[in-house]
Coordinates of C-alpha atoms in Angstrom, one line a residue:
X229 CA 44.4 -216.7 -12.0
X230 CA 43.7 -213.7 -10.7
X231 CA 46.4 -212.0 -13.4
X232 CA 46.0 -214.3 -16.3
X233 CA 49.3 -213.9 -19.1
X234 CA 48.0 -213.9 -22.1
X235 CA 51.0 -216.2 -23.4
X236 CA 51.8 -219.5 -21.8
X237 CA 54.7 -221.0 -20.9
X238 CA 56.4 -223.9 -19.5
X239 CA 59.7 -224.2 -17.5
X240 CA 61.9 -227.0 -16.7
X241 CA 64.5 -227.3 -13.9
X242 CA 67.1 -230.0 -12.9
X243 CA 69.7 -229.5 -10.2
X244 CA 71.9 -231.6 -8.1
X245 CA 74.1 -230.5 -4.9
X246 CA 77.2 -231.7 -3.4
X247 CA 78.1 -231.4 -0.4
X248 CA 80.4 -233.0 2.9
X249 CA 82.5 -232.2 6.2
X250 CA 85.1 -233.5 7.2
X251 CA 85.9 -233.1 11.2
X252 CA 88.9 -234.3 13.2
X253 CA 88.8 -233.9 17.1
X254 CA 91.3 -234.2 20.0
X255 CA 90.5 -234.6 23.7
X256 CA 92.8 -234.3 26.8
X257 CA 90.7 -234.3 30.1
X258 CA 92.3 -235.3 33.3
X259 CA 91.9 -234.3 37.3
X260 CA 94.6 -232.6 39.3
X261 CA 95.3 -233.2 42.9
X262 CA 91.4 -234.0 43.2
X263 CA 90.2 -230.2 42.7
X264 CA 91.5 -228.9 39.3
X265 CA 89.5 -230.6 36.2
X266 CA 91.1 -229.5 32.8
X267 CA 89.6 -230.7 29.5
X268 CA 91.3 -229.8 26.0
X269 CA 89.8 -230.3 22.8
X270 CA 91.9 -229.4 19.8
X271 CA 90.3 -230.0 15.8
X272 CA 89.7 -229.2 12.5
X273 CA 86.9 -229.4 10.2
X274 CA 86.6 -229.1 6.4
X275 CA 83.4 -228.2 4.6
X276 CA 83.4 -228.1 0.5
X277 CA 80.1 -227.2 -1.8
X278 CA 79.1 -227.6 -5.4
X279 CA 76.2 -226.8 -7.0
X280 CA 74.7 -227.0 -10.7
X281 CA 71.6 -226.4 -12.5
X282 CA 70.1 -226.7 -15.8
X283 CA 66.6 -224.6 -17.1
X284 CA 64.7 -224.5 -20.1
X285 CA 62.2 -222.0 -20.9
X286 CA 59.6 -221.9 -23.7
X287 CA 56.5 -219.8 -24.8
X288 CA 52.9 -220.4 -26.7
X289 CA 51.6 -223.7 -26.4
X290 CA 48.7 -224.5 -28.5
X291 CA 47.5 -227.1 -25.6
X292 CA 48.7 -227.6 -22.2
X293 CA 48.1 -231.7 -21.9
X294 CA 50.9 -233.2 -20.3
X295 CA 51.1 -235.7 -23.2
X296 CA 52.2 -232.7 -25.1
X297 CA 54.1 -230.5 -23.3
X298 CA 57.9 -230.6 -24.0
X299 CA 60.6 -227.9 -24.5
X300 CA 60.4 -229.0 -28.1
X301 CA 56.7 -228.5 -28.6
X302 CA 56.3 -224.9 -27.7
X303 CA 56.1 -222.3 -31.2
X304 CA 57.3 -219.7 -29.0
X305 CA 61.1 -218.5 -27.7
X306 CA 63.0 -221.5 -26.5
X307 CA 65.4 -220.7 -23.6
X308 CA 67.8 -222.3 -21.8
X309 CA 70.1 -221.7 -19.4
X310 CA 72.2 -223.2 -16.2
X311 CA 74.1 -222.0 -13.4
X312 CA 76.8 -223.0 -11.2
X313 CA 78.4 -222.3 -8.0
X314 CA 81.2 -224.0 -5.4
X315 CA 82.6 -222.9 -2.1
X316 CA 84.5 -224.5 0.7
X317 CA 85.7 -223.3 4.9
X318 CA 88.7 -224.8 6.1
X319 CA 88.8 -224.4 10.3
X320 CA 90.6 -224.9 13.6
X321 CA 90.0 -224.9 16.6
X322 CA 90.8 -225.6 20.3
X323 CA 88.6 -225.2 23.6
X324 CA 90.3 -225.4 27.3
X325 CA 87.4 -225.4 30.1
X326 CA 88.5 -225.3 33.8
X327 CA 86.9 -226.0 36.9
X328 CA 88.0 -225.9 40.5
X329 CA 85.8 -228.1 43.2
X330 CA 83.3 -227.6 40.4
X331 CA 82.9 -223.8 42.1
X332 CA 85.0 -222.0 39.7
X333 CA 84.8 -222.3 36.1
X334 CA 86.6 -221.3 33.0
X335 CA 86.1 -221.8 29.4
X336 CA 88.0 -220.0 26.2
X337 CA 87.4 -221.0 22.6
X338 CA 89.8 -219.6 19.3
X339 CA 88.7 -220.6 15.8
X340 CA 90.4 -220.2 12.8
X341 CA 88.0 -219.8 10.4
X342 CA 88.8 -219.5 6.3
X343 CA 86.4 -219.4 3.2
X344 CA 86.9 -219.3 -0.7
X345 CA 84.2 -216.5 -0.8
X346 CA 87.3 -214.0 0.8
X347 CA 90.4 -213.2 -1.5
X348 CA 92.6 -210.9 0.2
X349 CA 90.9 -212.0 3.8
X350 CA 90.4 -215.5 4.0
X351 CA 91.4 -216.6 7.3
X352 CA 89.4 -214.4 10.5
X353 CA 90.3 -215.5 13.9
X354 CA 87.3 -215.5 16.6
X355 CA 87.8 -215.7 20.4
X356 CA 85.9 -216.7 22.8
X357 CA 85.8 -217.0 27.2
X358 CA 83.6 -217.1 29.8
X359 CA 83.6 -217.6 33.7
X360 CA 81.4 -219.0 36.4
X361 CA 80.7 -219.1 40.0
X362 CA 78.7 -221.5 41.3
X363 CA 78.2 -219.3 44.8
X364 CA 75.6 -222.2 46.4
X365 CA 79.1 -223.8 47.0
X366 CA 80.2 -221.5 49.4
X367 CA 80.4 -222.0 53.3
X368 CA 78.7 -219.1 53.5
X369 CA 75.7 -219.7 51.4
X370 CA 75.3 -223.8 52.5
X371 CA 73.2 -223.1 55.4
X372 CA 70.4 -221.9 53.4
X373 CA 67.9 -224.4 52.8
X374 CA 65.6 -223.9 50.1
X375 CA 69.0 -222.9 47.9
X376 CA 69.7 -226.3 46.0
X377 CA 71.9 -224.6 43.4
X378 CA 73.2 -221.3 42.2
X379 CA 75.8 -219.8 39.3
X380 CA 76.2 -216.5 38.5
X381 CA 78.3 -216.7 34.8
X382 CA 79.4 -214.4 32.2
X383 CA 80.7 -214.9 29.1
X384 CA 82.0 -212.5 25.8
X385 CA 82.6 -214.2 22.5
X386 CA 82.9 -213.3 18.9
X387 CA 81.5 -215.3 16.1
X388 CA 82.0 -215.2 11.9
X389 CA 79.9 -215.2 9.4
X390 CA 80.2 -215.4 5.6
X391 CA 76.6 -216.8 4.2
X392 CA 75.7 -213.2 2.9
X393 CA 78.1 -213.6 0.6
X394 CA 78.4 -214.8 -2.9
X395 CA 81.3 -217.7 -4.0
X396 CA 82.4 -214.9 -6.9
X397 CA 81.8 -211.3 -4.9
X398 CA 85.2 -211.3 -5.1
X399 CA 85.7 -210.9 -8.6
X400 CA 84.8 -209.0 -11.4
X401 CA 82.8 -210.4 -14.6
X402 CA 81.9 -210.0 -17.8
X403 CA 78.8 -212.1 -19.9
X404 CA 78.0 -211.9 -23.2
X405 CA 74.0 -211.0 -24.1
X406 CA 72.8 -210.9 -27.3
X407 CA 70.4 -208.7 -26.6
X408 CA 72.6 -206.7 -25.0
X409 CA 76.3 -206.6 -25.8
X410 CA 76.2 -208.2 -29.4
X411 CA 76.9 -205.9 -32.0
X412 CA 76.8 -205.4 -35.6
X413 CA 80.2 -203.9 -35.9
X414 CA 79.9 -204.1 -39.8
X415 CA 76.4 -202.6 -39.9
X416 CA 74.9 -206.0 -41.3
X417 CA 71.6 -207.2 -39.6
X418 CA 72.8 -210.9 -39.9
X419 CA 75.9 -210.8 -38.8
X420 CA 76.5 -210.3 -34.8
X421 CA 79.8 -209.5 -33.7
X422 CA 80.3 -211.1 -30.4
X423 CA 80.5 -208.7 -27.4
X424 CA 80.9 -208.5 -23.5
X425 CA 79.9 -206.5 -20.6
X426 CA 80.4 -206.3 -17.5
X427 CA 78.4 -208.4 -14.9
X428 CA 79.6 -207.9 -11.6
X429 CA 81.7 -205.3 -9.8
X430 CA 83.9 -207.7 -7.5
X431 CA 85.3 -206.8 -4.2
X432 CA 88.7 -208.5 -3.1
X433 CA 89.1 -206.7 0.2
X434 CA 86.0 -208.6 1.7
X435 CA 86.4 -210.4 5.3
X436 CA 84.8 -211.8 7.6
X437 CA 81.5 -210.0 9.5
X438 CA 81.9 -210.5 13.0
X439 CA 79.3 -210.6 15.4
X440 CA 80.0 -209.7 19.1
X441 CA 77.9 -211.5 21.4
X442 CA 78.7 -210.3 25.7
X443 CA 76.2 -212.1 28.5
X444 CA 76.3 -211.8 32.4
X445 CA 73.3 -214.6 33.5
X446 CA 72.6 -216.8 36.7
X447 CA 70.9 -220.1 36.9
X448 CA 69.1 -221.3 40.0
X449 CA 67.7 -224.1 41.7
X450 CA 65.4 -224.0 44.4
X451 CA 63.6 -226.3 47.1
X452 CA 64.9 -229.0 46.3
X453 CA 64.8 -229.1 42.5
X454 CA 61.1 -228.2 42.7
X455 CA 61.5 -224.7 40.8
X456 CA 64.1 -223.4 38.6
X457 CA 65.3 -220.1 37.5
X458 CA 67.5 -218.8 34.9
X459 CA 67.9 -215.2 33.4
X460 CA 70.3 -213.6 31.0
X461 CA 71.1 -210.5 29.7
X462 CA 72.8 -210.2 26.5
X463 CA 74.0 -207.6 24.0
X464 CA 75.1 -208.1 20.4
X465 CA 77.0 -206.1 17.8
X466 CA 77.4 -206.8 14.5
X467 CA 80.5 -205.1 12.8
X468 CA 81.7 -205.2 9.3
X469 CA 78.0 -206.2 8.3
X470 CA 78.5 -207.4 4.9
X471 CA 76.0 -205.6 2.4
X472 CA 75.2 -204.6 -1.2
X473 CA 75.3 -200.6 -0.7
X474 CA 73.3 -198.8 -3.9
X475 CA 75.2 -197.9 -6.9
X476 CA 75.0 -194.4 -8.5
X477 CA 73.2 -194.7 -11.9
X478 CA 76.7 -193.8 -13.6
X479 CA 78.1 -197.1 -12.5
X480 CA 76.1 -198.8 -15.1
X481 CA 73.6 -202.3 -15.2
X482 CA 76.3 -204.2 -12.8
X483 CA 75.8 -205.5 -9.7
X484 CA 77.3 -204.4 -6.9
X485 CA 79.1 -206.5 -4.4
X486 CA 79.1 -207.3 -1.0
X487 CA 81.4 -204.9 0.7
X488 CA 81.7 -204.4 4.7
X489 CA 79.9 -201.8 5.8
X490 CA 77.6 -200.4 9.1
X491 CA 76.8 -201.7 12.3
X492 CA 73.5 -203.1 14.4
X493 CA 72.8 -203.8 17.9
X494 CA 70.8 -206.1 19.9
X495 CA 70.2 -206.2 23.6
X496 CA 67.7 -207.7 25.8
X497 CA 66.8 -210.5 28.5
X498 CA 66.1 -213.7 28.5
X499 CA 64.6 -215.6 31.4
X500 CA 62.8 -218.3 32.2
X501 CA 60.7 -220.0 35.1
X502 CA 60.3 -223.8 35.7
X503 CA 58.6 -225.7 38.2
X504 CA 58.0 -229.1 38.7
X505 CA 55.2 -230.6 41.5
X506 CA 52.3 -232.2 43.6
X507 CA 49.3 -230.0 43.4
X508 CA 47.0 -232.5 45.2
X509 CA 46.4 -235.9 45.5
X510 CA 48.1 -238.0 42.2
X511 CA 47.7 -234.6 40.3
X512 CA 51.1 -233.4 39.5
X513 CA 52.3 -231.1 37.3
X514 CA 55.3 -229.2 34.9
X515 CA 55.2 -225.3 33.9
X516 CA 57.2 -223.6 32.3
X517 CA 56.8 -219.9 31.7
X518 CA 59.8 -217.5 29.4
X519 CA 60.3 -214.3 28.5
X520 CA 63.1 -212.9 25.5
X521 CA 62.7 -208.5 25.1
X522 CA 64.7 -207.5 22.1
X523 CA 65.8 -204.1 20.9
X524 CA 67.2 -203.9 17.7
X525 CA 68.9 -200.8 16.3
X526 CA 71.2 -200.2 13.7
X527 CA 74.2 -197.6 14.2
X528 CA 76.0 -197.5 11.1
X529 CA 75.1 -198.3 7.3
X530 CA 78.2 -196.7 5.4
X531 CA 80.0 -194.0 4.6
X532 CA 77.8 -190.6 3.6
X533 CA 75.1 -192.7 3.5
X534 CA 72.3 -192.8 7.3
X535 CA 69.7 -195.3 5.2
X536 CA 68.4 -197.2 2.7
X537 CA 65.2 -197.6 1.0
X538 CA 63.0 -201.2 0.3
X539 CA 60.2 -202.4 -1.3
X540 CA 58.0 -199.8 -3.2
X541 CA 55.0 -202.6 -3.8
X542 CA 53.0 -200.9 -6.0
X543 CA 52.9 -197.0 -5.1
X544 CA 54.3 -194.3 -6.7
X545 CA 55.5 -192.3 -3.8
X546 CA 58.1 -194.0 -2.6
X547 CA 59.4 -197.6 -0.5
X548 CA 57.9 -199.0 2.4
X549 CA 61.1 -199.8 4.2
X550 CA 63.3 -197.7 5.9
X551 CA 66.5 -198.7 7.4
X552 CA 68.1 -196.0 9.0
X553 CA 70.5 -195.2 11.7
X554 CA 68.9 -195.3 15.2
X555 CA 66.1 -196.9 14.1
X556 CA 65.0 -200.9 14.2
X557 CA 65.6 -203.0 11.0
X558 CA 62.8 -203.1 8.4
X559 CA 61.1 -199.9 10.3
X560 CA 57.8 -198.8 8.4
X561 CA 57.7 -195.3 6.8
X562 CA 55.3 -193.4 5.0
X563 CA 53.4 -190.9 5.7
X564 CA 50.9 -190.2 8.9
X565 CA 47.4 -190.4 7.9
X566 CA 45.1 -187.6 11.0
X567 CA 42.0 -187.5 9.3
X568 CA 39.6 -187.5 6.8
X569 CA 39.0 -183.7 4.2
X570 CA 35.4 -183.8 5.5
X571 CA 34.3 -180.8 3.4
X572 CA 35.3 -178.6 0.6
X573 CA 35.5 -175.9 3.1
X574 CA 38.0 -177.6 5.3
X575 CA 40.2 -178.4 1.8
X576 CA 39.9 -174.4 1.4
X577 CA 41.3 -173.2 4.6
X578 CA 44.0 -175.7 4.7
X579 CA 45.2 -174.4 1.3
X580 CA 45.1 -171.0 2.6
X581 CA 46.8 -171.8 5.7
X582 CA 49.5 -173.5 3.1
X583 CA 49.8 -170.4 1.0
X584 CA 50.1 -168.1 3.7
X585 CA 52.8 -170.1 5.3
X586 CA 54.8 -170.4 2.2
X587 CA 53.8 -167.3 0.4
X588 CA 53.0 -169.1 -2.6
X589 CA 49.6 -168.2 -3.8
X590 CA 49.6 -171.6 -6.1
X591 CA 50.1 -173.4 -2.8
X592 CA 48.1 -176.4 -2.0
X593 CA 48.5 -178.3 1.3
X594 CA 48.5 -182.0 0.1
X595 CA 48.3 -183.0 -3.4
X596 CA 45.2 -184.8 -4.7
X597 CA 42.8 -183.1 -1.4
X598 CA 39.6 -184.6 -2.0
X599 CA 36.3 -184.7 0.8
X600 CA 36.5 -188.2 2.0
X601 CA 40.3 -188.7 1.0
X602 CA 43.0 -188.3 3.4
X603 CA 44.7 -186.2 5.4
X604 CA 48.0 -186.3 6.0
X605 CA 50.5 -184.8 9.1
X606 CA 52.8 -181.7 8.2
X607 CA 55.6 -183.2 10.7
X608 CA 57.9 -180.6 9.8
X609 CA 55.4 -177.4 10.3
X610 CA 56.5 -176.2 7.1
X611 CA 52.6 -175.9 6.0
X612 CA 52.2 -178.0 2.7
X613 CA 52.4 -181.9 2.3
X614 CA 56.0 -182.9 0.8
X615 CA 58.3 -186.1 0.9
X616 CA 60.3 -184.7 3.7
X617 CA 56.3 -184.8 5.8
X618 CA 56.7 -188.7 5.9
X619 CA 58.0 -190.4 9.4
X620 CA 59.0 -193.9 10.9
X621 CA 55.7 -195.5 11.1
X622 CA 56.7 -198.9 13.7
X623 CA 58.8 -201.6 13.7
X624 CA 58.1 -205.9 12.7
X625 CA 60.4 -206.5 15.7
X626 CA 58.5 -207.5 18.6
X627 CA 59.3 -205.6 21.7
X628 CA 59.4 -209.6 23.8
X629 CA 58.2 -212.7 22.9
X630 CA 57.0 -214.9 25.5
X631 CA 55.7 -218.7 26.0
X632 CA 53.9 -221.0 28.7
X633 CA 54.6 -224.7 28.8
X634 CA 51.6 -226.6 31.1
X635 CA 52.0 -230.1 31.8
X636 CA 49.8 -232.1 33.9
X637 CA 49.3 -236.1 35.2
X638 CA 46.4 -237.4 37.2
X639 CA 46.8 -241.5 37.4
X640 CA 46.7 -242.3 33.9
X641 CA 45.3 -238.9 32.2
X642 CA 47.5 -236.5 31.0
X643 CA 47.4 -232.9 29.4
X644 CA 49.9 -230.6 27.8
X645 CA 49.5 -227.2 26.2
X646 CA 51.5 -224.5 25.4
X647 CA 50.8 -220.7 24.9
X648 CA 53.1 -218.5 22.6
X649 CA 52.6 -214.6 22.5
X650 CA 54.5 -211.4 20.8
X651 CA 54.3 -208.1 21.7
X652 CA 54.9 -204.5 20.7
X653 CA 55.4 -205.3 17.1
X654 CA 53.9 -203.7 13.8
X655 CA 52.5 -205.4 10.4
X656 CA 52.4 -203.8 7.0
X657 CA 48.7 -205.0 5.9
X658 CA 49.2 -204.8 2.0
X659 CA 46.4 -206.8 1.6
X660 CA 45.0 -203.6 2.1
X661 CA 46.1 -201.7 -1.3
X662 CA 43.6 -204.5 -3.1
X663 CA 40.9 -204.2 -0.8
X664 CA 40.0 -201.7 0.7
X665 CA 40.6 -199.2 -2.4
X666 CA 38.1 -199.2 -5.4
X667 CA 40.1 -198.6 -7.9
X668 CA 42.4 -200.9 -7.1
X669 CA 41.7 -204.5 -8.9
X670 CA 37.9 -203.5 -9.1
X671 CA 36.7 -207.4 -8.6
X672 CA 37.0 -208.1 -4.5
X673 CA 36.5 -205.6 -2.0
X674 CA 36.2 -205.8 1.8
X675 CA 33.8 -205.4 3.8
X676 CA 35.4 -202.3 5.1
X677 CA 35.3 -201.0 1.7
X678 CA 31.5 -201.1 1.3
X679 CA 30.4 -200.6 5.0
X680 CA 33.0 -198.3 6.5
X681 CA 34.2 -196.2 4.2
X682 CA 33.8 -192.4 4.2
X683 CA 30.5 -191.0 3.2
X684 CA 28.9 -187.4 3.9
X685 CA 26.8 -189.2 6.4
X686 CA 30.0 -191.6 8.0
X687 CA 32.5 -188.8 8.8
X688 CA 34.3 -191.6 11.3
X689 CA 35.1 -194.1 9.4
X690 CA 37.8 -196.5 8.6
X691 CA 38.8 -196.3 5.0
X692 CA 38.6 -193.5 2.0
X693 CA 35.5 -192.5 -0.1
X694 CA 35.3 -194.8 -2.6
X695 CA 35.7 -193.7 -5.7
X696 CA 37.1 -195.3 -9.3
X697 CA 40.7 -192.9 -9.3
X698 CA 44.2 -193.4 -7.8
X699 CA 45.5 -190.6 -5.7
X700 CA 47.9 -189.2 -3.6
X701 CA 45.5 -188.8 -0.7
X702 CA 44.2 -192.3 -1.0
X703 CA 46.5 -195.3 -2.3
X704 CA 49.5 -194.0 -4.2
X705 CA 52.3 -193.3 -1.8
X706 CA 52.7 -195.7 1.4
X707 CA 50.8 -194.4 4.2
X708 CA 50.0 -195.5 8.2
X709 CA 46.4 -197.3 7.3
X710 CA 48.7 -199.8 6.6
X711 CA 50.4 -200.4 9.8
X712 CA 48.4 -202.4 12.1
X713 CA 48.9 -203.6 15.5
X714 CA 50.7 -207.1 15.0
X715 CA 50.5 -208.9 19.1
X716 CA 49.4 -212.0 19.4
X717 CA 49.0 -215.0 21.4
X718 CA 48.3 -218.3 20.4
X719 CA 46.9 -221.5 21.5
X720 CA 50.0 -223.7 19.4
X721 CA 49.4 -227.0 21.1
X722 CA 46.4 -228.7 23.4
X723 CA 46.8 -232.2 23.9
X724 CA 44.3 -234.8 26.3
X725 CA 45.6 -238.4 26.6
X726 CA 45.1 -241.5 28.2
X727 CA 47.2 -244.8 28.9
X728 CA 45.5 -247.9 29.6
X729 CA 47.1 -249.5 32.6
X730 CA 49.3 -252.1 31.8
X731 CA 48.0 -254.8 34.4
X732 CA 45.0 -255.5 31.7
X733 CA 47.4 -255.1 28.4
X734 CA 50.4 -257.1 29.9
X735 CA 48.5 -260.7 29.5
X736 CA 48.0 -259.5 25.8
X737 CA 51.9 -259.2 25.3
X738 CA 51.0 -254.8 25.4
X739 CA 53.1 -252.7 27.4
X740 CA 51.5 -249.6 26.2
X741 CA 48.5 -248.5 24.7
X742 CA 47.9 -245.0 25.0
X743 CA 44.3 -243.0 22.8
X744 CA 45.4 -239.1 22.6
X745 CA 43.6 -236.3 20.8
X746 CA 45.4 -233.6 19.8
X747 CA 44.8 -229.6 18.4
X748 CA 46.9 -227.3 17.0
X749 CA 46.9 -223.4 16.4
X750 CA 42.9 -223.7 17.3
X751 CA 42.6 -220.6 19.1
X752 CA 44.6 -217.0 18.2
X753 CA 43.6 -213.4 20.7
X754 CA 44.8 -210.6 18.2
X755 CA 44.2 -207.1 17.1
X756 CA 45.4 -208.0 13.7
X757 CA 42.6 -207.8 10.6
X758 CA 44.6 -209.8 8.7
X759 CA 44.8 -214.1 7.9
X760 CA 47.7 -213.9 10.6
X761 CA 49.8 -212.0 12.3
X762 CA 52.7 -214.7 12.4
X763 CA 54.2 -213.2 9.2
X764 CA 57.7 -213.9 8.1
X765 CA 59.9 -213.5 5.0
X766 CA 58.5 -213.1 1.2
X767 CA 54.8 -212.6 2.0
X768 CA 53.4 -212.0 -1.1
X769 CA 54.4 -211.0 -5.0
X770 CA 56.6 -208.0 -5.0
X771 CA 58.6 -209.1 -1.8
X772 CA 61.8 -210.4 -2.3
X773 CA 62.1 -211.2 1.8
X774 CA 65.3 -210.4 3.6
X775 CA 66.9 -209.3 7.3
X776 CA 66.2 -206.0 6.0
X777 CA 62.5 -206.4 4.6
X778 CA 60.0 -208.1 6.4
X779 CA 56.8 -208.0 8.3
X780 CA 54.7 -207.5 5.5
X781 CA 51.8 -209.1 4.3
X782 CA 50.5 -210.0 1.0
X783 CA 48.3 -212.3 1.9
X784 CA 50.2 -215.0 3.5
X785 CA 48.9 -218.1 4.1
X786 CA 47.1 -218.6 7.6
X787 CA 48.8 -220.9 9.8
X788 CA 45.8 -224.1 9.1
X789 CA 44.8 -225.4 12.6
X790 CA 44.8 -229.3 12.5
X791 CA 43.4 -232.1 15.1
X792 CA 44.8 -235.6 15.2
X793 CA 42.9 -238.2 17.1
X794 CA 46.0 -240.8 17.3
X795 CA 46.9 -244.4 18.9
X796 CA 50.1 -245.4 20.3
X797 CA 50.7 -249.1 20.9
X798 CA 54.1 -250.4 22.1
X799 CA 54.7 -254.4 22.6

């Protein structure tokens, strides 16, 4: 309704999928001499997937009455199409678990996975191993009365990934298209000769992506189970990363194949603290606090390629996402705003300095300079604003996330709450392009544009001057105006319940009757100005949404608040 199309259309789609998984395992377990426990598992697994769909589309209907519309009643162009795909997997795997007196622990796994998506490198070998030491079982630890259990552990393993590869990736394909590859060889206007054009480039040498994971951690139980601690430091290296690179224009219209390029590293700490016990009298508690830190860095992209850009939206001056070596995935990129041009004298002085720095009497500091518009930072110090002055403006990847679960019981009453928080991430608020600049579709403007934009009397404004034109110094290029703090703390769930005593219900054959009130997402603490800081993939038109392009908000629906009143009845 916001941007109505001039021609209506009707679309029909039907599809079906068929997939099955066949798993077989054999297990051997035995304890030798009462102290050596061995368990061996061998297995195979096969998977098959098939997909087929048919679609039809037609335009320009006289009426959209449901009793009238079909593919045969429209007067416009009718198109039909169908697609199909299939892929298969086959795996062999084995695992050995060994423990000595439940004190020294060892486990090893080996997988051989094969995928039909690969041609010359169908199979990959993926090993993993872990060790554990229940140190609390040692004699020198047994006199520590407050320590119930303590285990140290470490592990390393490699996992394979083939999910982001097309089933036809290994083959160069050709298609016939009446609009592009059919041609009237004889010069006739009515007789077209069927022709074919290249549709995709094939890569038969693609192979499994490898995710190498290393982990060192501990598990501790204290005070007879009333306090439990868990901590892990992890490092994950993604190698032979499967990706579709950008092709030069001379490659034509054919799509690029997925190839093994680049590598990426994640590292961080996972920890949790859980406590159970009695506070006073019959008031009991169960609480868990979790914390996860996260650092992501692109290590390598491809030969002679140190970055790739994505997601230009409606800007004329570049994309808003730059994935670059040494930076986090899906980092925001653009011009840094350092203020407004508050007077013509200030603009003239900046231009004079730019002419002196460059030796060019016609140089200007910044394109489309005007009173009340944004002033950008000269990051490279050459005296003028160019594309080289763009910089990284933040990352949607949080520095850490945390959660808190609390449960309380008192006699027949129960209470639970769950809080979840994200800290250190940025959000690209693309909604501002629509609401904070007058020329960006004049239909709806924000209170920021109406009451806190630049005017001769308001130099400490948030938004630039409201004017009918679109300029480099306002909304034509990606800049830091759209980048906001995405940290938040949300009360995800809270519940209060009361269970009637069994003595009161037993005579009626009722074993339990509980009344409860539950609320979800009722409170969020955040500085983000958008509807919801919990932004994921596919937020708004123009964003394809992927693991390399996320954290952009263009009007996503907010997480709904809900209140539920319920009854649990058991006989």
